[in-house]
Each structure stands twice: as structure tokens, then as C-alpha cells.
């Protein structure tokens, strides 16, 4: 039943799904402030991603909800990795809806009187959103992830803040590596795409950058480190994306790769790599896994600008009734693409990307 306010032009739901990141609240603020003040719409906040819509864990948001959140990290709505089209999700095992999550979403979407569902998320979220359009729901997406691996947009919000955090961490490792004449391996997030490791590696002056897109040979890395030592540089920084692969791993299927990693006994690639480097070069090597620090804290100015711009652009599409799209940075303009563009895809680093050539030009090794 729609609650009527004079002149309310429409009602939309908004949710944040997948990994959190700085900039989510700035984006929520951008969409909602524009939609409420400029287009006189009504907004329903949905808790914890798609779980909240499955269980109707929702509430109407008011202007006061968007005060003071521009600079807040995380998401005021909460998030989850609930995947409505996959079975056996952990997100809501106790409720009585059973496994038909999509039916529950459709039921609650209509029960709430939504004209559109606005989703803030990464690849998985936009894949779910695209599939919901085939179920008759109106969807609008905003690209969010520190991985920057969403097809259709030059940049996702969250990336710039994580880039700053990672670069600061690499800067700090330089001083301790130099003091101890050590090789320092730092592992950054980025399972399927190496954007964060590539950009932070260049920004932080990494001597070796390892990304999933370029399988590495430990002997090539060792040779590069030895050459540096022969030039009198007796410390090095190795920046590795959590999804980077050795040449051997790249030839394995998923099952064998998982087995290989379990047998290595290392909790993640940084530790395995540090051990291999020490064995190959005899140089003292230490590992740092930056982990969730990259997703925490307040958004940087670039992310605030991008998130607010994408949010207000989404409000404009809402007002026009232009659904089935993801707002995006297209070239250097704020635009939008069909939801089919990011769905089921990952935007990986092209081998001929200019940033790879830039890194090579300053003598960076990619392990190949
Ligand atoms: O999706 C972004 C991301 O931070 C990845 O870089 C990382 O591998 C993953 O999320 C971690 O997922 P979770 O927060 O569920 O542990």
C-alpha cells in the first residue's frame, strides 16, 4: 500500500551489496538527496543487500538519514553477499521463506510499491540486477568496488580510496625494507583483476608487480631482484594481487589450484611468494597482507566526487523512468550503460594497458 505524500512522483528501493568500500554512503547520499529534493521521490532503504529485500527488512529513509554520511566509510544500509539466484545461501538460513528467494524479492518489491530498485555493488550485484530485469523488475545500478573490475565504467567508487591506502602502506614498507636490506612482499586485494596492485605498485614504486592477468615465473622475479642487488639496491618491494598466479598455477584447473595452494601450507600468496623468493635468492624476505584495511575508513575526495556524481546521475534516470542501466564513468564523462554490459563479466587489465607500459618504462618487473 503506497503511503501518499502530496506530489510524490515515485518510490524506489536502495540497497548495497557485496564487499563494502569507502564512498558507498556518499553514493547513497547522492542518489537520495537528488531524488527527494529535486524530484520529490520516496525512498525505501533495504538492509544488508538482497537479504533485506528477501526478508522485507526495510524502512523509509528521510532527509535526516543522509546528513553527515558523505565522509563516513562503510554503508549505513549494511551489506551481504546474498546471491538470490544461487541456492544454499548463508545469509538468511533461519527464515521461513525457504529457497525461493527470487519469488520473495518480487513479492516484496511490489508490496513496497517500488517503481525501481537501485543497487550499489560489484560484478555479482550487477549480474543479479540484470537477471532481476528478466523477472520484470526495474533496476538501476551504481558501480562499487575497490577492485575496479566492473565492465562498462572506467572507474568504480572505492578504488581511489583503496589506492591511497595501499600506496601509503607501500611507502611505509620502503623504509623498513631499506633499513634491513630485505625484500618486502605486500599482498593487495584483487582476486580476478590486478588494477589495485598495478596502480598502487606504480604509485608506490614497487620493483615487482604481480597481477592475475600476467602469470609469473619465480626465476624471473629472482633474476630481477639479483640484478637490483648487483646495482647496489639491496632491498626491494614486491606488490602482489591476491589473485596473482604462477605460470604453473595458471595451467591448473580450479580444483588442482585449490589443492596446490592448500598443500603449500601458506595462508595466502604473499607468504608463499616470500618463501619462494627467499629460497631462490637467499635474501631475507618478509610478507605483509594489507587485507580489509583497504576497504575501511573514510572516502578520499576523488571517491566522494565520483560517488556523488554517479548518485545524482542515477536520480536523473529514476526521474526519467530510464531503467535497466548502470550509471558509469564513460571515457571521462558520467553516463550510463545497459545492465547487460557489467553482468556476468570482469573487467581485467588488458595486456596493452598504458599503465603496464608506464611501469615497464621505469624498470618494473611483472614476473614474466
Ligand atoms: O569485492 C572486493 C573484495 O574486497 C575483493 O577484493 C576481495 O577478494 C573480496 O572482496 C573479499 O570478500 P569478503 O569481504 O566477502 O571477504
Coordinates of C-alpha atoms and ligand atoms in Angstrom, one line a residue:
X1 CA 0.0 0.0 0.0
X2 CA 1.7 3.3 -1.0
X3 CA 1.8 5.9 1.7
X4 CA 0.7 9.1 -0.1
X5 CA 2.6 12.4 0.2
X6 CA 1.4 15.3 -1.9
X7 CA 3.2 15.2 -5.2
X8 CA 5.4 12.2 -4.5
X9 CA 6.4 11.3 -8.0
X10 CA 7.6 7.8 -7.4
X11 CA 9.1 5.3 -4.9
X12 CA 12.4 3.5 -5.2
X13 CA 14.3 1.0 -3.0
X14 CA 18.0 1.2 -2.5
X15 CA 20.5 -1.5 -1.3
X16 CA 24.2 -2.0 -1.1
X17 CA 25.5 -5.5 -1.8
X18 CA 28.9 -7.3 -1.9
X19 CA 32.2 -6.1 -0.3
X20 CA 31.8 -2.7 1.4
X21 CA 34.1 0.3 0.5
X22 CA 34.6 4.0 1.2
X23 CA 32.2 6.0 -1.0
X24 CA 29.1 3.9 -0.5
X25 CA 27.4 6.4 1.8
X26 CA 28.4 9.3 -0.5
X27 CA 26.7 7.5 -3.3
X28 CA 23.6 6.7 -1.2
X29 CA 23.5 10.4 -0.3
X30 CA 23.9 11.5 -3.9
X31 CA 21.0 9.3 -5.2
X32 CA 18.6 10.0 -2.3
X33 CA 19.2 13.7 -1.8
X34 CA 18.7 14.4 -5.5
X35 CA 15.7 12.1 -5.8
X36 CA 14.0 13.5 -2.7
X37 CA 14.8 17.2 -3.1
X38 CA 14.9 17.7 -6.8
X39 CA 12.4 15.0 -7.9
X40 CA 10.2 14.7 -4.8
X41 CA 10.5 10.9 -4.7
X42 CA 10.2 8.5 -1.8
X43 CA 13.0 6.1 -0.9
X44 CA 12.9 2.8 0.9
X45 CA 16.2 1.7 2.5
X46 CA 16.9 -2.1 2.2
X47 CA 19.1 -3.7 4.8
X48 CA 22.1 -5.9 4.1
X49 CA 21.9 -6.2 0.3
X50 CA 19.4 -8.6 -1.3
X51 CA 18.8 -10.3 2.1
X52 CA 16.8 -7.3 3.2
X53 CA 14.5 -7.4 0.2
X54 CA 14.1 -11.2 0.6
X55 CA 13.0 -10.7 4.2
X56 CA 11.4 -7.3 3.8
X57 CA 13.9 -5.8 6.3
X58 CA 13.3 -2.2 5.1
X59 CA 12.4 1.3 6.2
X60 CA 11.5 4.6 4.6
X61 CA 14.6 6.9 4.6
X62 CA 14.2 10.6 5.3
X63 CA 16.4 13.6 4.6
X64 CA 17.9 13.4 8.1
X65 CA 19.2 9.9 7.2
X66 CA 21.6 11.4 4.7
X67 CA 23.1 14.1 6.9
X68 CA 26.7 13.6 7.8
X69 CA 27.3 10.5 5.8
X70 CA 29.3 11.9 2.9
X71 CA 32.5 11.2 4.7
X72 CA 31.5 8.0 6.5
X73 CA 33.1 4.7 5.5
X74 CA 31.1 1.6 5.1
X75 CA 27.3 1.6 4.3
X76 CA 24.5 2.9 6.6
X77 CA 22.3 0.2 5.0
X78 CA 24.6 -2.7 5.8
X79 CA 25.6 -5.3 3.1
X80 CA 25.8 -9.0 2.4
X81 CA 26.9 -11.3 -0.4
X82 CA 23.4 -12.8 -0.7
X83 CA 23.0 -14.2 -4.2
X84 CA 19.3 -14.7 -4.8
X85 CA 19.8 -16.8 -7.9
X86 CA 22.1 -19.3 -6.1
X87 CA 20.8 -21.9 -3.6
X88 CA 22.0 -22.6 -0.1
X89 CA 23.0 -19.0 0.7
X90 CA 24.2 -18.4 4.2
X91 CA 22.6 -15.1 4.5
X92 CA 19.2 -16.0 5.9
X93 CA 19.1 -19.7 6.8
X94 CA 16.6 -19.2 9.7
X95 CA 13.7 -17.6 7.9
X96 CA 10.5 -19.3 6.7
X97 CA 10.8 -18.2 3.1
X98 CA 12.8 -21.3 2.0
X99 CA 14.9 -21.3 -1.0
X100 CA 12.7 -19.3 -3.4
X101 CA 14.5 -16.1 -2.8
X102 CA 13.6 -14.6 -6.2
X103 CA 9.9 -15.0 -5.6
X104 CA 10.3 -13.3 -2.2
X105 CA 12.2 -10.4 -3.8
X106 CA 9.4 -9.9 -6.5
X107 CA 6.7 -10.2 -3.8
X108 CA 8.3 -7.5 -1.6
X109 CA 9.3 -5.3 -4.5
X110 CA 5.6 -5.0 -5.4
X111 CA 4.4 -5.0 -1.8
X112 CA 6.6 -1.9 -1.1
X113 CA 5.2 -0.3 -4.2
X114 CA 8.6 0.2 -5.8
X115 CA 8.9 1.8 -9.2
X116 CA 12.6 0.8 -9.3
X117 CA 15.3 -0.9 -7.2
X118 CA 18.7 0.9 -7.1
X119 CA 21.6 -1.4 -6.4
X120 CA 25.1 -0.3 -5.4
X121 CA 27.5 -3.2 -5.9
X122 CA 30.2 -5.0 -8.0
X123 CA 30.1 -7.7 -10.6
X124 CA 27.9 -10.1 -8.7
X125 CA 25.4 -7.5 -7.7
X126 CA 25.0 -6.3 -11.3
X127 CA 24.6 -9.8 -12.5
X128 CA 21.8 -10.3 -10.0
X129 CA 20.3 -7.0 -11.0
X130 CA 20.4 -7.9 -14.7
X131 CA 18.7 -11.2 -14.0
X132 CA 16.0 -9.4 -12.0
X133 CA 15.2 -7.3 -15.0
X134 CA 14.2 -10.6 -16.7
X135 CA 11.9 -11.2 -13.8
X136 CA 10.1 -7.9 -14.6
X137 CA 11.8 -5.6 -12.0
X138 CA 13.1 -2.1 -12.8
X139 CA 16.7 -1.9 -11.8
X140 CA 19.4 0.8 -11.8
X141 CA 23.0 0.1 -10.8
X142 CA 25.9 2.1 -9.4
X143 CA 29.4 0.6 -9.8
X144 CA 31.2 0.0 -6.5
X145 CA 34.3 -2.0 -5.7
X146 CA 37.9 -1.4 -4.6
X147 CA 38.9 -3.9 -7.4
X148 CA 37.8 -1.5 -10.2
X149 CA 36.9 -4.6 -12.2
X150 CA 33.3 -3.7 -13.3
X151 CA 32.9 -3.8 -17.1
X152 CA 31.3 -0.6 -18.6
X153 CA 32.9 2.0 -16.3
X154 CA 36.4 3.5 -16.4
X155 CA 36.3 3.6 -12.6
X156 CA 34.2 2.4 -9.7
X157 CA 34.0 4.3 -6.5
X158 CA 36.0 2.7 -3.7
X159 CA 39.1 2.2 -6.0
X160 CA 40.7 5.6 -5.4
X161 CA 40.4 5.3 -1.6
X162 CA 41.9 1.8 -1.6
X163 CA 44.6 3.0 -3.9
X164 CA 45.6 5.7 -1.5
X165 CA 45.6 3.3 1.5
X166 CA 47.7 0.7 -0.4
X167 CA 50.2 3.4 -1.7
X168 CA 50.7 4.7 1.9
X169 CA 51.3 1.1 3.0
X170 CA 53.9 0.6 0.3
X171 CA 55.6 3.9 1.2
X172 CA 55.9 2.6 4.8
X173 CA 57.4 -0.7 3.7
X174 CA 60.2 1.1 1.7
X175 CA 61.8 2.5 4.9
X176 CA 61.8 -0.8 6.8
X177 CA 62.9 -2.8 3.8
X178 CA 65.9 -0.4 3.3
X179 CA 66.8 -0.5 7.0
X180 CA 67.0 -4.3 7.0
X181 CA 68.2 -4.8 3.3
X182 CA 65.1 -7.0 2.9
X183 CA 62.7 -8.0 0.2
X184 CA 59.2 -7.0 1.3
X185 CA 56.2 -8.7 -0.3
X186 CA 52.8 -6.8 0.1
X187 CA 49.6 -8.5 -0.9
X188 CA 46.7 -6.3 -2.0
X189 CA 43.1 -7.2 -2.7
X190 CA 42.0 -8.1 -6.3
X191 CA 41.0 -11.7 -6.9
X192 CA 40.3 -11.7 -10.6
X193 CA 41.8 -8.3 -11.7
X194 CA 45.0 -6.6 -10.8
X195 CA 44.0 -2.9 -11.1
X196 CA 44.7 -2.1 -7.5
X197 CA 48.1 -3.9 -7.4
X198 CA 49.1 -2.3 -10.7
X199 CA 48.2 1.3 -9.8
X200 CA 49.4 1.1 -6.2
X201 CA 52.6 -0.6 -7.4
X202 CA 53.3 2.3 -9.8
X203 CA 52.3 4.9 -7.3
X204 CA 54.4 3.3 -4.5
X205 CA 57.4 2.5 -6.7
X206 CA 57.1 -1.3 -6.5
X207 CA 60.0 -3.1 -8.0
X208 CA 57.9 -6.1 -8.9
X209 CA 54.2 -6.0 -9.6
X210 CA 52.3 -9.3 -9.9
X211 CA 48.7 -9.4 -11.2
X212 CA 46.3 -12.2 -12.2
X213 CA 46.5 -11.2 -15.8
X214 CA 50.2 -11.9 -16.1
X215 CA 51.3 -15.3 -14.7
X216 CA 54.7 -15.0 -13.1
X217 CA 57.9 -17.1 -13.1
X218 CA 59.6 -17.2 -9.8
X219 CA 63.0 -17.4 -11.6
X220 CA 62.3 -14.2 -13.5
X221 CA 61.5 -12.4 -10.2
X222 CA 64.7 -13.8 -8.6
X223 CA 66.7 -12.6 -11.6
X224 CA 65.3 -9.1 -11.3
X225 CA 66.0 -8.9 -7.6
X226 CA 69.6 -10.1 -8.1
X227 CA 70.1 -7.5 -10.8
X228 CA 68.9 -4.8 -8.4
X229 CA 71.3 -6.1 -5.7
X230 CA 74.2 -6.1 -8.2
X231 CA 73.3 -2.4 -8.9
X232 CA 73.7 -1.8 -5.1
X233 CA 69.9 -1.8 -4.4
X234 CA 69.9 -4.4 -1.6
X235 CA 66.2 -4.0 -0.8
X236 CA 63.1 -4.5 -3.0
X237 CA 59.3 -4.2 -2.8
X238 CA 57.1 -6.8 -4.4
X239 CA 53.4 -5.8 -4.8
X240 CA 51.2 -8.9 -5.4
X241 CA 47.4 -9.1 -6.1
X242 CA 45.7 -11.8 -4.0
X243 CA 44.7 -13.5 -7.2
X244 CA 48.1 -13.5 -8.9
X245 CA 49.1 -16.8 -10.4
X246 CA 52.4 -18.6 -11.1
X247 CA 52.9 -20.0 -14.6
X248 CA 52.3 -23.4 -13.1
X249 CA 49.1 -22.4 -11.3
X250 CA 47.8 -20.7 -14.5
X251 CA 47.9 -24.1 -16.2
X252 CA 45.9 -25.8 -13.5
X253 CA 42.1 -26.1 -13.2
X254 CA 40.3 -24.6 -10.2
X255 CA 40.3 -27.8 -8.2
X256 CA 44.0 -28.6 -8.7
X257 CA 44.9 -25.0 -8.0
X258 CA 43.0 -25.1 -4.7
X259 CA 44.8 -28.4 -3.8
X260 CA 48.2 -26.9 -4.7
X261 CA 47.6 -23.9 -2.5
X262 CA 46.3 -26.0 0.4
X263 CA 49.4 -28.2 0.2
X264 CA 51.7 -25.2 0.2
X265 CA 50.6 -24.5 3.8
X266 CA 50.8 -20.7 3.3
X267 CA 47.6 -18.8 4.3
X268 CA 47.9 -16.6 1.2
X269 CA 50.0 -15.8 -1.8
X270 CA 52.2 -13.3 0.0
X271 CA 53.6 -15.9 2.4
X272 CA 54.1 -18.5 -0.4
X273 CA 55.9 -16.0 -2.6
X274 CA 58.1 -14.7 0.3
X275 CA 59.2 -18.3 1.0
X276 CA 59.9 -18.9 -2.7
X277 CA 61.9 -15.7 -3.1
X278 CA 64.0 -16.5 0.0
X279 CA 64.7 -20.0 -1.4
X280 CA 65.5 -18.7 -4.9
X281 CA 67.7 -15.7 -3.9
X282 CA 68.8 -16.4 -0.3
X283 CA 67.7 -12.8 0.5
X284 CA 65.8 -12.2 3.8
X285 CA 62.1 -11.7 2.7
X286 CA 59.0 -10.7 4.7
X287 CA 55.3 -10.7 3.9
X288 CA 52.5 -8.2 4.6
X289 CA 48.8 -8.8 3.8
X290 CA 47.0 -5.5 3.7
X291 CA 43.6 -7.1 3.7
X292 CA 40.5 -5.3 4.8
X293 CA 42.3 -2.1 5.7
X294 CA 41.9 -1.4 2.0
X295 CA 38.1 -1.3 2.4
X296 CA 38.0 0.7 5.6
X297 CA 37.9 4.3 6.6
X298 CA 36.6 7.5 5.0
X299 CA 36.4 8.0 1.2
X300 CA 39.0 10.1 -0.4
X301 CA 38.0 13.3 -2.3
X302 CA 38.0 11.5 -5.7
X303 CA 35.7 8.8 -4.5
X304 CA 33.4 11.4 -2.9
X305 CA 33.2 13.3 -6.2
X306 CA 32.7 10.1 -8.3
X307 CA 30.1 8.6 -5.9
X308 CA 28.1 11.8 -5.6
X309 CA 28.2 12.3 -9.4
X310 CA 27.1 8.7 -10.1
X311 CA 24.4 9.0 -7.5
X312 CA 22.9 12.2 -8.8
X313 CA 23.0 10.7 -12.4
X314 CA 21.1 7.7 -11.1
X315 CA 18.5 10.0 -9.6
X316 CA 18.0 11.7 -13.0
X317 CA 17.5 8.3 -14.7
X318 CA 15.0 7.5 -11.9
X319 CA 13.1 10.7 -12.6
X320 CA 13.0 9.9 -16.4
X321 CA 12.0 6.3 -15.8
X322 CA 15.1 5.1 -17.6
X323 CA 15.7 1.7 -16.0
X324 CA 17.8 -1.4 -16.8
X325 CA 21.1 0.6 -16.8
X326 CA 24.2 1.1 -14.7
X327 CA 25.5 4.7 -14.3
X328 CA 29.2 4.8 -15.2
X329 CA 32.3 6.8 -16.0
X330 CA 32.2 6.5 -19.8
X331 CA 35.5 8.0 -21.0
X332 CA 35.7 11.0 -18.7
X333 CA 32.0 11.7 -18.7
X334 CA 29.3 10.5 -16.3
X335 CA 26.9 8.4 -18.4
X336 CA 25.3 5.0 -18.3
X337 CA 25.4 1.6 -19.9
X338 CA 22.9 -1.2 -20.3
X339 CA 22.9 -3.6 -17.3
X340 CA 23.9 -6.4 -19.7
X341 CA 27.4 -4.7 -20.0
X342 CA 28.7 -5.5 -16.5
X343 CA 26.6 -8.6 -16.0
X344 CA 28.5 -11.9 -15.8
X345 CA 31.8 -10.2 -16.7
X346 CA 35.0 -9.0 -15.0
X347 CA 37.0 -6.0 -16.3
X348 CA 40.6 -7.3 -16.3
X349 CA 43.8 -5.3 -17.1
X350 CA 44.4 -5.5 -20.8
X351 CA 48.0 -6.7 -21.7
X352 CA 48.5 -3.5 -23.7
X353 CA 47.2 -1.1 -21.0
X354 CA 49.2 2.1 -20.8
X355 CA 49.9 1.6 -17.1
X356 CA 51.7 -1.6 -17.8
X357 CA 54.0 0.1 -20.3
X358 CA 54.5 3.0 -17.8
X359 CA 55.6 0.6 -15.1
X360 CA 57.9 -1.2 -17.6
X361 CA 59.4 2.1 -18.6
X362 CA 60.6 2.7 -15.0
X363 CA 62.1 -0.8 -14.8
X364 CA 59.3 -2.6 -13.0
X365 CA 59.3 -6.4 -13.4
X366 CA 55.9 -8.3 -13.9
X367 CA 57.5 -11.7 -13.3
X368 CA 57.1 -12.8 -16.9
Ligands
LIG1 O1 35.0 -7.4 -3.8 C1 36.0 -6.7 -3.3 C2 36.8 -7.6 -2.4 O2 37.4 -6.7 -1.4 C3 37.9 -8.4 -3.1 O3 39.0 -7.6 -3.4 C4 38.2 -9.4 -2.0 O4 38.8 -10.6 -2.5 C5 36.8 -9.7 -1.5 O5 36.0 -8.5 -1.7 C6 36.7 -10.2 -0.1 O6 35.4 -10.7 0.2 P1 34.8 -10.7 1.6 O7 34.6 -9.3 2.1 O8 33.5 -11.4 1.4 O9 35.8 -11.5 2.5

